């Protein structure tokens, strides 16, 4: 729903419709706040395909199965699709039963799909199907991929220990995500079976890796700590410089010392902070993002901007940090 | 469920059974932690009456309708009942339809019931039906009742603005009590219609009052700020001294300056902190408790101790403050 | 420092300088985030008067004594001043020793100053000295002033119970504001002596009132609950309608049911939510704002916009709600 | 100061004195709550050695340099010393300059000191100098040491990613630990240079390891996630069974599934929860404790109990979990 807010406030965008089976017929501004167009009401997911008039792009923040169907249908109409689910992120259709517990119905769309992490994969072609990266992969890859690409980290034995606010994991109506369950708590979850594991490995082009997420007692923010074995003289200075050089012209990524990679600096914005250090035993790379913005809706808008030749930060540079 | 923990750890108590329709047949220690007796499993509420063997007392932390039935049945057997619901708190059966949306089926038990706020109402007779006070009334009355009794506050126009952690209000499985709904939020709720309003008015013996609760983004702790019109020379010094004298020998109430009435000092314990001040326009009295301990289960144990002639703090003085 | 972010991001504004004795010579973007102009560094407060070039307005978020001096100096140069301290809020210079513990050196500036709560006091004249309201007065007055003006609340006996996040009260380097002191805590503070008391009374034109602030364990957000005695048939419907009519064309104030006045809906934005209800004993009016935005820097920008004939929401309508 | 509370409440203990340079002469109950003996006041650290009368043991929760001096002096008197600092944890005096930035003045005491993690190192002899483990080592070692000892994890390449509440890291009066700095934030700190690194490596008897701590926006609780390379057929079932067997008779350690290792289950108690799982690439072991109890003062009391032949849980089994 952050996506709807961002599109509604985008200087070059217009929000035509928004869907929600749960909130069907309710005014958007009641659910999303007074910055939403007063005239719009949610329609059901199934009604999306009945919307008249010209559409440049749709953003899908729907369950995998819904994304399969809507993406295929909008593709046939020539509408660009930015899909925020995992439906089109893995190249290997055979991985879907294991990681998403579903057979992939459109393997040919997997081949077409552009994995949209702009700092690493560049702009998508106009009209493309964009697989918008997961929140954990975004933070992990921004921190680690430049080092792996530069050959400073062994491709085997990578460990990513990630920590996410509740909006990255929780569904509202379940007891497990109640305030009194999560307040002041922390735990690991989905050990060795989180679906972002193959997505990160694919983007790093490594044969396997260990990814372990944890649930933080905060609403927003995602922090990834990656550990790898150093290679080719990867010292603290070399790995830090590698990141600085890689992101020298990046609009949204700040390379800073490890202790300045903090959730407070990025939450509320589309920015990422990354850092790396090393000694003889290990390379440590850390990344922090707002899981709902750079980890989801903000990155979707960034992908849209690049696809349509707009300034990369359009509709995103007005997102101010929230720390006092 | 804090009650079960306290009874299990009580030096003079033995936990015979615990009921939960939701957790039926699950071991208590799985749900309540390893301090629970390993051999006990939850039974259904309806099974409570089938438990064999001698029982001195039952604690009911059940919905009003369940408390009606169980209290009546255990009373017939001569078992003392400490009821933590509102089922027996109001003397006037006619008030139940308005405040609890239910006809009271046992008005005669209302007459018998002892309102169990020991600092104000003393020990209950052995074997009594005790109406254990609500969390808001406990904090409000501990702060305000001595001043009203002493004639330092007008009986008309009292306002109580109260703030409670989520355990005082929230049910786990509802979306409204999800972490992402409540984190960093605050709101007023049940304006002018909270069922603790007549309970406080009855205990203060005032014709009416204003009670407004608010929901805090924390798990435990309850803070009440009461405002009244000063009477009979109620100065800051006089009202503070009134509280000090009233609680001079109280086991669980500390009279301190206003700024030292803090949730952190009482959460985790059966203690209350209260303070009062005044100027020519107003008397302000504040009280803080742990809503789950002094505001519920701890007070129930305190009532039990007094009823059975045990030391008032038995099973309660090992509850240490949690602040660092 | 939120003010500096808002001015830097303002479509019609340009940030010329920012002062901080503590952070002197540090780049703004290091302290305030990457949305700040890369070329600017903090200068000392005392250097403000040495800045060359044309200035339309200065915003002062300085201690009262610093505001006295800087406001007087900039006034002499004909520069508009929006002062966020209490230095120019009270009309009565004689009140300063009691509430601010200082003699007011410029009583004539008190007479000139425009109290800048736009919904109640309208736009300031171009070039004016604007006393930007306090955070507590903003929330309290938005909720209560329309009802008092409409004669629906007695002018005597008003009680305001307010709750603020730590940014409204805390200084970073003091032990009393450490994380481990405030986490999960709540307390009342400055009972009967908070300096916002006379500011609210003056704006309501009432002879006296009771104002009691409390400190919440959250960073941002301020909630005020006001209680008054009903007058002239003030029913629940009448008081709610009074607010709705008063704010029918307000850019930043939403009138909603009491339970929908929530911090989460306003934090991160310049918006306020207000509600009112009543019974025969009491009128309750509630208001919620972000203390750093509508309660401080955002309102300052709103005052600037109105003073210079810009759209009231310029630079403020891109502030999106942060709740998920 | 949790230690003082625990000793004061201990059924077989008596608190003779407590020191604090900051709170010198203040009553203990003012600072630590009403469970403290009313007659005791803090004395200065330097006055500890002047206390008359028989002492069985002293607990030192003092900076390393103060512990050096006090431990040596009390040892000369034959008083048992439980030191909660790092002053006596490393066997190699030569490691102190690097990790603690100090020359160790008493290398012979390092040889004598008993590292007091009872589940791994057993009871200390009566009258011993006990080096009470650090909070991070306690959680890390409880999870990982049985697996390393059993040869299920390679001794090279171990990575420990740990997360701690603020009481584990923060000093109250520093700006970096202010509420508004830490609320809703998370960051890594002391990358590759935390002093608990050699302590964990020494206890595991491994040549080196990677230890990376992170600061959580909560007050209490510590969670460690350890990653190692599997050895000798370490499957998920094997590693879990290894922990279960190791802790079958442990008084304070519960072996549970990974998702049930949660801070909420241990905070407020002296208990630890641990779990392990594995696949072909990795062994993951997790541990959770209350950093102030099992990670510090509670473990000190456990060490005292064992040293003096008291029940291991004396004074600790009344610490109830705080989750609702």
GROMACS .gro file of N, CA and C in nm, chain D residues 157-225:
model
  207
 1129UNK      N    1   3.636  -2.131   1.081
 1129UNK     CA    2   3.530  -2.070   1.002
 1129UNK      C    3   3.401  -2.045   1.077
 1130UNK      N    4   3.403  -2.057   1.209
 1130UNK     CA    5   3.279  -2.028   1.284
 1130UNK      C    6   3.248  -1.879   1.280
 1131UNK      N    7   3.120  -1.849   1.258
 1131UNK     CA    8   3.071  -1.710   1.258
 1131UNK      C    9   2.959  -1.701   1.361
 1132UNK      N   10   2.968  -1.600   1.447
 1132UNK     CA   11   2.860  -1.574   1.543
 1132UNK      C   12   2.806  -1.434   1.521
 1133UNK      N   13   2.679  -1.428   1.487
 1133UNK     CA   14   2.610  -1.300   1.467
 1133UNK      C   15   2.519  -1.283   1.587
 1134UNK      N   16   2.547  -1.182   1.668
 1134UNK     CA   17   2.474  -1.168   1.794
 1134UNK      C   18   2.400  -1.035   1.800
 1135UNK      N   19   2.290  -1.036   1.875
 1135UNK     CA   20   2.203  -0.920   1.884
 1135UNK      C   21   2.170  -0.898   2.031
 1136UNK      N   22   2.193  -0.776   2.079
 1136UNK     CA   23   2.175  -0.750   2.221
 1136UNK      C   24   2.089  -0.628   2.246
 1137UNK      N   25   2.009  -0.634   2.351
 1137UNK     CA   26   1.940  -0.516   2.400
 1137UNK      C   27   2.037  -0.414   2.455
 1138UNK      N   28   1.987  -0.295   2.481
 1138UNK     CA   29   2.073  -0.180   2.512
 1138UNK      C   30   2.144  -0.194   2.646
 1139UNK      N   31   2.083  -0.265   2.740
 1139UNK     CA   32   2.152  -0.280   2.869
 1139UNK      C   33   2.283  -0.355   2.855
 1140UNK      N   34   2.298  -0.428   2.745
 1140UNK     CA   35   2.425  -0.497   2.724
 1140UNK      C   36   2.535  -0.407   2.674
 1141UNK      N   37   2.499  -0.291   2.627
 1141UNK     CA   38   2.600  -0.208   2.562
 1141UNK      C   39   2.602  -0.064   2.610
 1142UNK      N   40   2.490  -0.015   2.656
 1142UNK     CA   41   2.477   0.129   2.667
 1142UNK      C   42   2.511   0.186   2.801
 1143UNK      N   43   2.572   0.299   2.799
 1143UNK     CA   44   2.588   0.375   2.921
 1143UNK      C   45   2.487   0.488   2.914
 1144UNK      N   46   2.429   0.520   3.030
 1144UNK     CA   47   2.311   0.603   3.030
 1144UNK      C   48   2.335   0.747   2.989
 1145UNK      N   49   2.445   0.801   3.030
 1145UNK     CA   50   2.462   0.944   3.010
 1145UNK      C   51   2.520   0.983   2.875
 1146UNK      N   52   2.540   0.888   2.786
 1146UNK     CA   53   2.600   0.925   2.657
 1146UNK      C   54   2.493   0.945   2.552
 1147UNK      N   55   2.517   1.046   2.471
 1147UNK     CA   56   2.420   1.080   2.367
 1147UNK      C   57   2.391   0.961   2.276
 1148UNK      N   58   2.493   0.879   2.249
 1148UNK     CA   59   2.473   0.767   2.158
 1148UNK      C   60   2.372   0.667   2.210
 1149UNK      N   61   2.345   0.670   2.341
 1149UNK     CA   62   2.251   0.574   2.399
 1149UNK      C   63   2.120   0.641   2.441
 1150UNK      N   64   2.097   0.761   2.388
 1150UNK     CA   65   1.971   0.831   2.416
 1150UNK      C   66   1.854   0.757   2.351
 1151UNK      N   67   1.739   0.771   2.410
 1151UNK     CA   68   1.620   0.707   2.353
 1151UNK      C   69   1.600   0.746   2.208
 1152UNK      N   70   1.609   0.875   2.179
 1152UNK     CA   71   1.581   0.919   2.042
 1152UNK      C   72   1.687   0.875   1.943
 1153UNK      N   73   1.802   0.829   1.991
 1153UNK     CA   74   1.904   0.773   1.902
 1153UNK      C   75   1.875   0.627   1.868
 1154UNK      N   76   1.825   0.553   1.963
 1154UNK     CA   77   1.820   0.407   1.951
 1154UNK      C   78   1.682   0.352   1.918
 1155UNK      N   79   1.578   0.431   1.945
 1155UNK     CA   80   1.443   0.381   1.923
 1155UNK      C   81   1.424   0.338   1.778
 1156UNK      N   82   1.379   0.214   1.759
 1156UNK     CA   83   1.348   0.160   1.626
 1156UNK      C   84   1.471   0.150   1.536
 1157UNK      N   85   1.589   0.158   1.593
 1157UNK     CA   86   1.713   0.149   1.515
 1157UNK      C   87   1.775   0.010   1.534
 1158UNK      N   88   1.865  -0.023   1.449
 1158UNK     CA   89   1.953  -0.140   1.466
 1158UNK      C   90   2.081  -0.111   1.391
 1159UNK      N   91   2.192  -0.152   1.453
 1159UNK     CA   92   2.320  -0.139   1.383
 1159UNK      C   93   2.418  -0.243   1.438
 1160UNK      N   94   2.516  -0.273   1.356
 1160UNK     CA   95   2.630  -0.352   1.402
 1160UNK      C   96   2.727  -0.257   1.472
 1161UNK      N   97   2.806  -0.309   1.564
 1161UNK     CA   98   2.907  -0.224   1.628
 1161UNK      C   99   3.032  -0.306   1.659
 1162UNK      N  100   3.140  -0.236   1.680
 1162UNK     CA  101   3.271  -0.297   1.712
 1162UNK      C  102   3.305  -0.412   1.617
 1163UNK      N  103   3.289  -0.390   1.489
 1163UNK     CA  104   3.317  -0.496   1.393
 1163UNK      C  105   3.461  -0.542   1.405
 1164UNK      N  106   3.480  -0.670   1.422
 1164UNK     CA  107   3.611  -0.736   1.426
 1164UNK      C  108   3.697  -0.694   1.543
 1165UNK      N  109   3.637  -0.628   1.642
 1165UNK     CA  110   3.722  -0.588   1.754
 1165UNK      C  111   3.650  -0.597   1.889
 1166UNK      N  112   3.544  -0.676   1.897
 1166UNK     CA  113   3.475  -0.686   2.026
 1166UNK      C  114   3.553  -0.778   2.119
 1167UNK      N  115   3.563  -0.738   2.244
 1167UNK     CA  116   3.647  -0.811   2.340
 1167UNK      C  117   3.592  -0.949   2.378
 1168UNK      N  118   3.469  -0.978   2.339
 1168UNK     CA  119   3.418  -1.113   2.368
 1168UNK      C  120   3.467  -1.216   2.267
 1169UNK      N  121   3.527  -1.170   2.157
 1169UNK     CA  122   3.576  -1.263   2.054
 1169UNK      C  123   3.676  -1.364   2.110
 1170UNK      N  124   3.785  -1.320   2.175
 1170UNK     CA  125   3.881  -1.420   2.225
 1170UNK      C  126   3.824  -1.504   2.338
 1171UNK      N  127   3.730  -1.448   2.413
 1171UNK     CA  128   3.669  -1.525   2.522
 1171UNK      C  129   3.591  -1.645   2.467
 1172UNK      N  130   3.518  -1.623   2.358
 1172UNK     CA  131   3.441  -1.733   2.299
 1172UNK      C  132   3.537  -1.834   2.235
 1173UNK      N  133   3.636  -1.783   2.164
 1173UNK     CA  134   3.731  -1.874   2.098
 1173UNK      C  135   3.804  -1.960   2.199
 1174UNK      N  136   3.844  -1.898   2.309
 1174UNK     CA  137   3.913  -1.974   2.414
 1174UNK      C  138   3.824  -2.085   2.470
 1175UNK      N  139   3.698  -2.052   2.496
 1175UNK     CA  140   3.609  -2.152   2.556
 1175UNK      C  141   3.576  -2.263   2.457
 1176UNK      N  142   3.573  -2.229   2.328
 1176UNK     CA  143   3.549  -2.333   2.227
 1176UNK      C  144   3.677  -2.408   2.190
 1177UNK      N  145   3.790  -2.356   2.234
 1177UNK     CA  146   3.919  -2.413   2.195
 1177UNK      C  147   3.934  -2.416   2.043
 1178UNK      N  148   3.899  -2.304   1.979
 1178UNK     CA  149   3.919  -2.291   1.835
 1178UNK      C  150   4.024  -2.183   1.811
 1179UNK      N  151   4.096  -2.190   1.701
 1179UNK     CA  152   4.207  -2.096   1.680
 1179UNK      C  153   4.159  -1.953   1.657
 1180UNK      N  154   4.045  -1.939   1.589
 1180UNK     CA  155   3.992  -1.804   1.569
 1180UNK      C  156   3.846  -1.820   1.531
 1181UNK      N  157   3.773  -1.710   1.534
 1181UNK     CA  158   3.633  -1.712   1.489
 1181UNK      C  159   3.592  -1.569   1.461
 1182UNK      N  160   3.476  -1.556   1.397
 1182UNK     CA  161   3.421  -1.424   1.368
 1182UNK      C  162   3.303  -1.399   1.461
 1183UNK      N  163   3.309  -1.287   1.531
 1183UNK     CA  164   3.199  -1.251   1.622
 1183UNK      C  165   3.155  -1.109   1.590
 1184UNK      N  166   3.027  -1.093   1.558
 1184UNK     CA  167   2.977  -0.961   1.521
 1184UNK      C  168   2.852  -0.928   1.603
 1185UNK      N  169   2.863  -0.832   1.696
 1185UNK     CA  170   2.745  -0.793   1.774
 1185UNK      C  171   2.664  -0.681   1.707
 1186UNK      N  172   2.535  -0.680   1.737
 1186UNK     CA  173   2.442  -0.577   1.688
 1186UNK      C  174   2.362  -0.525   1.806
 1187UNK      N  175   2.319  -0.400   1.796
 1187UNK     CA  176   2.244  -0.336   1.904
 1187UNK      C  177   2.096  -0.331   1.868
 1188UNK      N  178   2.013  -0.393   1.955
 1188UNK     CA  179   1.869  -0.398   1.931
 1188UNK      C  180   1.797  -0.284   2.004
 1189UNK      N  181   1.684  -0.239   1.951
 1189UNK     CA  182   1.610  -0.131   2.018
 1189UNK      C  183   1.517  -0.186   2.126
 1190UNK      N  184   1.571  -0.264   2.217
 1190UNK     CA  185   1.498  -0.314   2.334
 1190UNK      C  186   1.592  -0.302   2.453
 1191UNK      N  187   1.538  -0.314   2.573
 1191UNK     CA  188   1.622  -0.298   2.692
 1191UNK      C  189   1.700  -0.424   2.726
 1192UNK      N  190   1.630  -0.536   2.731
 1192UNK     CA  191   1.691  -0.659   2.780
 1192UNK      C  192   1.674  -0.772   2.683
 1193UNK      N  193   1.771  -0.862   2.681
 1193UNK     CA  194   1.763  -0.981   2.596
 1193UNK      C  195   1.881  -0.987   2.503
 1194UNK      N  196   1.931  -1.107   2.482
 1194UNK     CA  197   2.047  -1.127   2.394
 1194UNK      C  198   2.025  -1.255   2.315
 1195UNK      N  199   2.048  -1.246   2.187
 1195UNK     CA  200   2.024  -1.358   2.096
 1195UNK      C  201   2.149  -1.378   2.013
 1196UNK      N  202   2.199  -1.502   2.009
 1196UNK     CA  203   2.318  -1.532   1.929
 1196UNK      C  204   2.283  -1.637   1.824
 1197UNK      N  205   2.325  -1.610   1.700
 1197UNK     CA  206   2.308  -1.704   1.590
 1197UNK      C  207   2.447  -1.745   1.544
   0.00000   0.00000   0.00000
